[in-house]
Amino acid sequence: DAGVTQSPTHLIKTRGQQVTLRCSPKSGHDTVSWYQQALGQGPQFIFQYYEEEERQRGNFPDRFSGHQFPNYSSELNVNALLLGDSALYLCASSLAGASYNEQFFGPGTRLTVL
Amino acid sequence: AQSVTQPDIHITVSEGASLELRCNYSYGATPYLFWYVQSPGQGLQLLLKYFSGDTLVQGIKGFEAEFKRSQSSFNLRKPSVHWSDAAEYFCAVVGVGGANNLFFGTGTRLTVIP
């Protein structure tokens, strides 16, 4: 059973460019969350997708957007990249429910903005 | 608002010695608390979680944590550290309002001396 997978592993972009990161959830999971982990920091919640809609959002600007597909996979898009967007981007999947369900994390995509 | 504080940025212990990593939380109700471990270049792995009930929680890899409501703490312990335990450790709490997102502390980096 494959866990959460993310692509690409590493990415280098320049300021002002746009980037798309991809995530495939663990089998059977229908909810995908994205987190940004800057160097030396803990992960910060960006947003969560369920039933192809953004269900909740953290304190991130509109430059950060996402999408969820019918097969539950998800994309994170960042426009007008800034140097401060350099980070490890983690995807987590879970099963929706009335109460909290464990999130399983992928290995992350390392984004470097030059 | 919820928050998590990990007072120790870096801890060094000798192999075979005991370990305690500190975590303090701020939360308006009974929190859902977690400890995750992150090895270099890896995603996050759940060590243990506390939702309710017994305040001493057992996890994987010989780790345990104790929830102390009076001290707003959820410290992670291990009686005898192995060299393979060297990693970054994150304490986290679930967001309020029925959300499924996690709020993480800034992490504690553990170095194990042979």
PDB file of C-alpha atoms in Angstrom:
ATOM      1  CA  ASP A   1       0.000   0.000   0.000  1.00  0.00           C
ATOM      2  CA  ALA A   2       1.650   3.196  -1.183  1.00  0.00           C
ATOM      3  CA  GLY A   3       1.731   6.017   1.274  1.00  0.00           C
ATOM      4  CA  VAL A   4       1.533   9.688   0.437  1.00  0.00           C
ATOM      5  CA  THR A   5       3.671  10.572  -2.556  1.00  0.00           C
ATOM      6  CA  GLN A   6       4.834  13.996  -3.698  1.00  0.00           C
ATOM      7  CA  SER A   7       6.509  15.298  -6.814  1.00  0.00           C
ATOM      8  CA  PRO A   8       8.946  16.644  -7.629  1.00  0.00           C
ATOM      9  CA  THR A   9      11.439  15.957  -4.858  1.00  0.00           C
ATOM     10  CA  HIS A  10      13.382  19.145  -5.451  1.00  0.00           C
ATOM     11  CA  LEU A  11      12.675  22.263  -7.443  1.00  0.00           C
ATOM     12  CA  ILE A  12      14.610  25.440  -8.149  1.00  0.00           C
ATOM     13  CA  LYS A  13      12.824  28.567  -9.360  1.00  0.00           C
ATOM     14  CA  THR A  14      13.600  32.260  -9.649  1.00  0.00           C
ATOM     15  CA  ARG A  15      11.726  35.155  -8.107  1.00  0.00           C
ATOM     16  CA  GLY A  16       8.486  36.030  -9.871  1.00  0.00           C
ATOM     17  CA  GLN A  17       8.006  32.594 -11.374  1.00  0.00           C
ATOM     18  CA  GLN A  18       5.135  30.237 -10.711  1.00  0.00           C
ATOM     19  CA  VAL A  19       5.385  26.688  -9.379  1.00  0.00           C
ATOM     20  CA  THR A  20       3.099  23.664  -9.112  1.00  0.00           C
ATOM     21  CA  LEU A  21       3.631  20.883  -6.602  1.00  0.00           C
ATOM     22  CA  ARG A  22       1.769  17.590  -6.685  1.00  0.00           C
ATOM     23  CA  CYS A  23       0.514  15.155  -4.085  1.00  0.00           C
ATOM     24  CA  SER A  24      -1.114  11.734  -4.235  1.00  0.00           C
ATOM     25  CA  PRO A  25      -2.842  10.724  -1.011  1.00  0.00           C
ATOM     26  CA  LYS A  26      -2.601   7.427   0.784  1.00  0.00           C
ATOM     27  CA  SER A  27      -4.978   4.843  -0.612  1.00  0.00           C
ATOM     28  CA  GLY A  28      -8.473   5.303   0.783  1.00  0.00           C
ATOM     29  CA  HIS A  29      -7.917   8.870   1.942  1.00  0.00           C
ATOM     30  CA  ASP A  30     -10.072  11.704   0.627  1.00  0.00           C
ATOM     31  CA  THR A  31      -8.646  14.785   2.328  1.00  0.00           C
ATOM     32  CA  VAL A  32      -5.386  16.525   1.514  1.00  0.00           C
ATOM     33  CA  SER A  33      -3.645  19.204   3.562  1.00  0.00           C
ATOM     34  CA  TRP A  34      -0.608  21.254   2.611  1.00  0.00           C
ATOM     35  CA  TYR A  35       2.032  22.588   4.977  1.00  0.00           C
ATOM     36  CA  GLN A  36       5.043  24.862   4.510  1.00  0.00           C
ATOM     37  CA  GLN A  37       8.151  24.128   6.564  1.00  0.00           C
ATOM     38  CA  ALA A  38      10.778  26.865   6.428  1.00  0.00           C
ATOM     39  CA  LEU A  39      14.318  26.001   7.456  1.00  0.00           C
ATOM     40  CA  GLY A  40      14.578  25.549  11.207  1.00  0.00           C
ATOM     41  CA  GLN A  41      10.835  25.910  11.726  1.00  0.00           C
ATOM     42  CA  GLY A  42       7.881  23.643  12.281  1.00  0.00           C
ATOM     43  CA  PRO A  43       5.398  23.040   9.495  1.00  0.00           C
ATOM     44  CA  GLN A  44       2.730  25.711   8.997  1.00  0.00           C
ATOM     45  CA  PHE A  45      -0.717  24.879   7.684  1.00  0.00           C
ATOM     46  CA  ILE A  46      -1.483  26.342   4.261  1.00  0.00           C
ATOM     47  CA  PHE A  47      -4.874  24.857   3.364  1.00  0.00           C
ATOM     48  CA  GLN A  48      -6.929  21.693   3.213  1.00  0.00           C
ATOM     49  CA  TYR A  49      -8.954  20.196   0.383  1.00  0.00           C
ATOM     50  CA  TYR A  50     -11.936  17.890   0.592  1.00  0.00           C
ATOM     51  CA  GLU A  51     -14.453  17.031  -2.131  1.00  0.00           C
ATOM     52  CA  GLU A  52     -12.464  19.191  -4.533  1.00  0.00           C
ATOM     53  CA  GLU A  53     -12.995  22.324  -2.466  1.00  0.00           C
ATOM     54  CA  GLU A  54     -10.812  24.309  -0.102  1.00  0.00           C
ATOM     55  CA  ARG A  55     -12.232  23.535   3.302  1.00  0.00           C
ATOM     56  CA  GLN A  56      -9.914  25.526   5.513  1.00  0.00           C
ATOM     57  CA  ARG A  57      -7.060  27.936   5.026  1.00  0.00           C
ATOM     58  CA  GLY A  58      -4.171  29.096   7.145  1.00  0.00           C
ATOM     59  CA  ASN A  59      -2.565  32.520   7.169  1.00  0.00           C
ATOM     60  CA  PHE A  60      -1.118  32.487   3.654  1.00  0.00           C
ATOM     61  CA  PRO A  61      -1.612  35.026   0.854  1.00  0.00           C
ATOM     62  CA  ASP A  62      -3.703  34.428  -2.236  1.00  0.00           C
ATOM     63  CA  ARG A  63      -0.532  33.689  -4.184  1.00  0.00           C
ATOM     64  CA  PHE A  64      -0.933  30.234  -2.692  1.00  0.00           C
ATOM     65  CA  SER A  65      -3.729  28.293  -4.323  1.00  0.00           C
ATOM     66  CA  GLY A  66      -4.637  24.686  -4.710  1.00  0.00           C
ATOM     67  CA  HIS A  67      -6.757  22.150  -6.414  1.00  0.00           C
ATOM     68  CA  GLN A  68      -8.070  18.693  -5.702  1.00  0.00           C
ATOM     69  CA  PHE A  69      -8.964  16.260  -8.442  1.00  0.00           C
ATOM     70  CA  PRO A  70     -11.730  13.638  -8.491  1.00  0.00           C
ATOM     71  CA  ASN A  71      -9.159  10.937  -7.662  1.00  0.00           C
ATOM     72  CA  TYR A  72      -8.328  12.955  -4.487  1.00  0.00           C
ATOM     73  CA  SER A  73      -4.845  13.940  -5.652  1.00  0.00           C
ATOM     74  CA  SER A  74      -3.963  17.573  -5.169  1.00  0.00           C
ATOM     75  CA  GLU A  75      -1.817  20.401  -6.466  1.00  0.00           C
ATOM     76  CA  LEU A  76      -0.342  23.384  -4.701  1.00  0.00           C
ATOM     77  CA  ASN A  77       0.323  26.427  -6.871  1.00  0.00           C
ATOM     78  CA  VAL A  78       2.399  29.403  -5.840  1.00  0.00           C
ATOM     79  CA  ASN A  79       2.472  32.507  -8.040  1.00  0.00           C
ATOM     80  CA  ALA A  80       4.928  35.394  -8.080  1.00  0.00           C
ATOM     81  CA  LEU A  81       7.493  33.496  -6.057  1.00  0.00           C
ATOM     82  CA  LEU A  82       9.430  35.332  -3.358  1.00  0.00           C
ATOM     83  CA  LEU A  83      12.725  34.363  -1.792  1.00  0.00           C
ATOM     84  CA  GLY A  84      10.807  33.683   1.422  1.00  0.00           C
ATOM     85  CA  ASP A  85       8.815  30.950  -0.289  1.00  0.00           C
ATOM     86  CA  SER A  86      11.887  28.717  -0.170  1.00  0.00           C
ATOM     87  CA  ALA A  87      10.859  25.829   2.068  1.00  0.00           C
ATOM     88  CA  LEU A  88       9.952  22.179   2.312  1.00  0.00           C
ATOM     89  CA  TYR A  89       6.334  21.735   1.259  1.00  0.00           C
ATOM     90  CA  LEU A  90       4.615  18.822   2.917  1.00  0.00           C
ATOM     91  CA  CYS A  91       1.425  17.153   1.855  1.00  0.00           C
ATOM     92  CA  ALA A  92      -0.663  15.153   4.316  1.00  0.00           C
ATOM     93  CA  SER A  93      -3.659  12.974   3.644  1.00  0.00           C
ATOM     94  CA  SER A  94      -6.426  11.777   5.922  1.00  0.00           C
ATOM     95  CA  LEU A  95      -9.942  10.421   5.922  1.00  0.00           C
ATOM     96  CA  ALA A  96     -12.704  12.930   6.494  1.00  0.00           C
ATOM     97  CA  GLY A  97     -14.885  12.372   9.521  1.00  0.00           C
ATOM     98  CA  ALA A  98     -16.772  13.974  12.354  1.00  0.00           C
ATOM     99  CA  SER A  99     -13.703  14.021  14.550  1.00  0.00           C
ATOM    100  CA  TYR A 100     -10.007  14.322  13.944  1.00  0.00           C
ATOM    101  CA  ASN A 101      -8.423  11.593  11.850  1.00  0.00           C
ATOM    102  CA  GLU A 102      -4.686  10.983  11.689  1.00  0.00           C
ATOM    103  CA  GLN A 103      -2.820  12.757   8.929  1.00  0.00           C
ATOM    104  CA  PHE A 104      -0.140  10.849   7.049  1.00  0.00           C
ATOM    105  CA  PHE A 105       2.676  12.935   5.632  1.00  0.00           C
ATOM    106  CA  GLY A 106       4.572  12.630   2.401  1.00  0.00           C
ATOM    107  CA  PRO A 107       8.347  13.159   2.103  1.00  0.00           C
ATOM    108  CA  GLY A 108       7.906  16.709   0.871  1.00  0.00           C
ATOM    109  CA  THR A 109       9.062  18.852  -2.026  1.00  0.00           C
ATOM    110  CA  ARG A 110      12.067  21.075  -1.405  1.00  0.00           C
ATOM    111  CA  LEU A 111      11.523  24.418  -3.192  1.00  0.00           C
ATOM    112  CA  THR A 112      14.413  26.816  -3.589  1.00  0.00           C
ATOM    113  CA  VAL A 113      13.715  30.311  -4.895  1.00  0.00           C
ATOM    114  CA  LEU A 114      16.723  32.223  -6.210  1.00  0.00           C
TER     115      LEU A 114
ATOM    116  CA  ALA B   1      -5.873  30.667  19.726  1.00  0.00           C
ATOM    117  CA  GLN B   2      -3.899  27.485  19.878  1.00  0.00           C
ATOM    118  CA  SER B   3      -0.110  27.402  20.019  1.00  0.00           C
ATOM    119  CA  VAL B   4       2.704  25.044  20.863  1.00  0.00           C
ATOM    120  CA  THR B   5       6.036  25.910  22.473  1.00  0.00           C
ATOM    121  CA  GLN B   6       9.095  23.699  22.439  1.00  0.00           C
ATOM    122  CA  PRO B   7      11.607  25.493  24.678  1.00  0.00           C
ATOM    123  CA  ASP B   8      14.638  23.432  23.689  1.00  0.00           C
ATOM    124  CA  ILE B   9      15.999  24.075  20.201  1.00  0.00           C
ATOM    125  CA  HIS B  10      18.753  21.474  20.426  1.00  0.00           C
ATOM    126  CA  ILE B  11      19.442  18.650  22.892  1.00  0.00           C
ATOM    127  CA  THR B  12      22.458  16.361  23.006  1.00  0.00           C
ATOM    128  CA  VAL B  13      22.391  13.068  24.884  1.00  0.00           C
ATOM    129  CA  SER B  14      24.654  10.051  25.086  1.00  0.00           C
ATOM    130  CA  GLU B  15      23.492   6.776  23.662  1.00  0.00           C
ATOM    131  CA  GLY B  16      21.783   4.768  26.387  1.00  0.00           C
ATOM    132  CA  ALA B  17      20.872   7.839  28.419  1.00  0.00           C
ATOM    133  CA  SER B  18      17.301   8.865  29.126  1.00  0.00           C
ATOM    134  CA  LEU B  19      15.577  11.610  27.165  1.00  0.00           C
ATOM    135  CA  GLU B  20      12.866  14.155  27.856  1.00  0.00           C
ATOM    136  CA  LEU B  21      11.702  16.690  25.272  1.00  0.00           C
ATOM    137  CA  ARG B  22       9.476  19.469  26.499  1.00  0.00           C
ATOM    138  CA  CYS B  23       6.256  20.711  24.952  1.00  0.00           C
ATOM    139  CA  ASN B  24       3.840  23.330  26.271  1.00  0.00           C
ATOM    140  CA  TYR B  25       0.562  24.120  24.584  1.00  0.00           C
ATOM    141  CA  SER B  26      -2.052  26.805  24.672  1.00  0.00           C
ATOM    142  CA  TYR B  27      -5.582  25.688  23.874  1.00  0.00           C
ATOM    143  CA  GLY B  28      -9.066  26.623  25.013  1.00  0.00           C
ATOM    144  CA  ALA B  29     -10.442  23.138  25.513  1.00  0.00           C
ATOM    145  CA  THR B  30      -9.171  19.591  25.847  1.00  0.00           C
ATOM    146  CA  PRO B  31      -6.463  19.378  23.220  1.00  0.00           C
ATOM    147  CA  TYR B  32      -5.572  16.657  20.785  1.00  0.00           C
ATOM    148  CA  LEU B  33      -1.778  16.431  21.104  1.00  0.00           C
ATOM    149  CA  PHE B  34       0.852  14.743  18.974  1.00  0.00           C
ATOM    150  CA  TRP B  35       4.556  14.091  18.733  1.00  0.00           C
ATOM    151  CA  TYR B  36       6.128  13.657  15.304  1.00  0.00           C
ATOM    152  CA  VAL B  37       9.682  12.783  14.313  1.00  0.00           C
ATOM    153  CA  GLN B  38      11.429  13.963  11.165  1.00  0.00           C
ATOM    154  CA  SER B  39      14.694  12.474   9.963  1.00  0.00           C
ATOM    155  CA  PRO B  40      16.848  14.481   7.532  1.00  0.00           C
ATOM    156  CA  GLY B  41      15.219  14.685   4.125  1.00  0.00           C
ATOM    157  CA  GLN B  42      12.169  12.807   5.322  1.00  0.00           C
ATOM    158  CA  GLY B  43       8.549  13.613   5.999  1.00  0.00           C
ATOM    159  CA  LEU B  44       6.929  13.475   9.402  1.00  0.00           C
ATOM    160  CA  GLN B  45       6.256  10.223  11.233  1.00  0.00           C
ATOM    161  CA  LEU B  46       3.743  10.058  14.075  1.00  0.00           C
ATOM    162  CA  LEU B  47       5.279   8.808  17.316  1.00  0.00           C
ATOM    163  CA  LEU B  48       2.216   9.029  19.533  1.00  0.00           C
ATOM    164  CA  LYS B  49      -0.981  10.953  20.170  1.00  0.00           C
ATOM    165  CA  TYR B  50      -3.235  11.958  23.037  1.00  0.00           C
ATOM    166  CA  PHE B  51      -6.953  12.479  22.598  1.00  0.00           C
ATOM    167  CA  SER B  52      -8.397  11.596  26.001  1.00  0.00           C
ATOM    168  CA  GLY B  53      -8.239   9.001  28.762  1.00  0.00           C
ATOM    169  CA  ASP B  54      -5.014   7.770  30.280  1.00  0.00           C
ATOM    170  CA  THR B  55      -2.599  10.685  30.523  1.00  0.00           C
ATOM    171  CA  LEU B  56       0.443   8.482  29.918  1.00  0.00           C
ATOM    172  CA  VAL B  57       0.561   7.555  26.251  1.00  0.00           C
ATOM    173  CA  GLN B  58       2.758   4.890  24.705  1.00  0.00           C
ATOM    174  CA  GLY B  59       4.059   5.282  21.191  1.00  0.00           C
ATOM    175  CA  ILE B  60       6.301   3.636  18.670  1.00  0.00           C
ATOM    176  CA  LYS B  61      10.067   3.135  19.009  1.00  0.00           C
ATOM    177  CA  GLY B  62       9.854   3.004  22.822  1.00  0.00           C
ATOM    178  CA  PHE B  63       8.647   6.587  23.257  1.00  0.00           C
ATOM    179  CA  GLU B  64       6.022   7.730  25.733  1.00  0.00           C
ATOM    180  CA  ALA B  65       4.479  11.083  26.630  1.00  0.00           C
ATOM    181  CA  GLU B  66       2.551  12.379  29.596  1.00  0.00           C
ATOM    182  CA  PHE B  67      -0.297  14.878  29.344  1.00  0.00           C
ATOM    183  CA  LYS B  68      -0.409  17.257  32.315  1.00  0.00           C
ATOM    184  CA  ARG B  69      -3.356  19.607  32.092  1.00  0.00           C
ATOM    185  CA  SER B  70      -2.292  21.623  35.158  1.00  0.00           C
ATOM    186  CA  GLN B  71       1.029  22.443  33.500  1.00  0.00           C
ATOM    187  CA  SER B  72      -0.274  22.598  29.905  1.00  0.00           C
ATOM    188  CA  SER B  73       2.478  20.189  29.007  1.00  0.00           C
ATOM    189  CA  PHE B  74       2.918  17.084  26.897  1.00  0.00           C
ATOM    190  CA  ASN B  75       6.548  16.032  27.348  1.00  0.00           C
ATOM    191  CA  LEU B  76       8.081  13.206  25.343  1.00  0.00           C
ATOM    192  CA  ARG B  77      10.289  10.642  27.085  1.00  0.00           C
ATOM    193  CA  LYS B  78      12.429   7.643  26.296  1.00  0.00           C
ATOM    194  CA  PRO B  79      14.295   5.612  28.933  1.00  0.00           C
ATOM    195  CA  SER B  80      17.294   4.717  26.761  1.00  0.00           C
ATOM    196  CA  VAL B  81      18.184   6.577  23.583  1.00  0.00           C
ATOM    197  CA  HIS B  82      19.584   4.817  20.524  1.00  0.00           C
ATOM    198  CA  TRP B  83      21.826   6.448  17.920  1.00  0.00           C
ATOM    199  CA  SER B  84      19.011   6.043  15.387  1.00  0.00           C
ATOM    200  CA  ASP B  85      16.825   8.387  17.454  1.00  0.00           C
ATOM    201  CA  ALA B  86      18.842  11.387  16.256  1.00  0.00           C
ATOM    202  CA  ALA B  87      16.302  13.521  14.396  1.00  0.00           C
ATOM    203  CA  GLU B  88      14.042  16.554  14.694  1.00  0.00           C
ATOM    204  CA  TYR B  89      11.038  16.188  16.997  1.00  0.00           C
ATOM    205  CA  PHE B  90       7.865  18.214  16.694  1.00  0.00           C
ATOM    206  CA  CYS B  91       4.994  18.606  19.116  1.00  0.00           C
ATOM    207  CA  ALA B  92       1.635  19.525  17.567  1.00  0.00           C
ATOM    208  CA  VAL B  93      -1.947  20.318  18.503  1.00  0.00           C
ATOM    209  CA  VAL B  94      -5.075  20.132  16.376  1.00  0.00           C
ATOM    210  CA  GLY B  95      -6.691  23.412  15.372  1.00  0.00           C
ATOM    211  CA  VAL B  96      -9.850  24.636  17.055  1.00  0.00           C
ATOM    212  CA  GLY B  97     -13.360  24.601  15.681  1.00  0.00           C
ATOM    213  CA  GLY B  98     -13.435  21.055  14.442  1.00  0.00           C
ATOM    214  CA  ALA B  99     -10.628  21.684  12.024  1.00  0.00           C
ATOM    215  CA  ASN B 100      -8.378  18.905  10.895  1.00  0.00           C
ATOM    216  CA  ASN B 101      -5.212  20.965  10.630  1.00  0.00           C
ATOM    217  CA  LEU B 102      -2.213  20.756  12.918  1.00  0.00           C
ATOM    218  CA  PHE B 103      -0.316  23.533  14.688  1.00  0.00           C
ATOM    219  CA  PHE B 104       3.322  22.616  15.210  1.00  0.00           C
ATOM    220  CA  GLY B 105       6.007  23.809  17.560  1.00  0.00           C
ATOM    221  CA  THR B 106       9.354  24.929  16.193  1.00  0.00           C
ATOM    222  CA  GLY B 107      10.929  21.564  16.912  1.00  0.00           C
ATOM    223  CA  THR B 108      13.776  20.155  19.001  1.00  0.00           C
ATOM    224  CA  ARG B 109      16.809  18.724  17.271  1.00  0.00           C
ATOM    225  CA  LEU B 110      18.197  15.663  19.035  1.00  0.00           C
ATOM    226  CA  THR B 111      21.849  14.714  18.696  1.00  0.00           C
ATOM    227  CA  VAL B 112      22.977  11.355  20.079  1.00  0.00           C
ATOM    228  CA  ILE B 113      26.603  10.914  21.094  1.00  0.00           C
ATOM    229  CA  PRO B 114      28.014   7.373  20.816  1.00  0.00           C
TER     230      PRO B 114
END
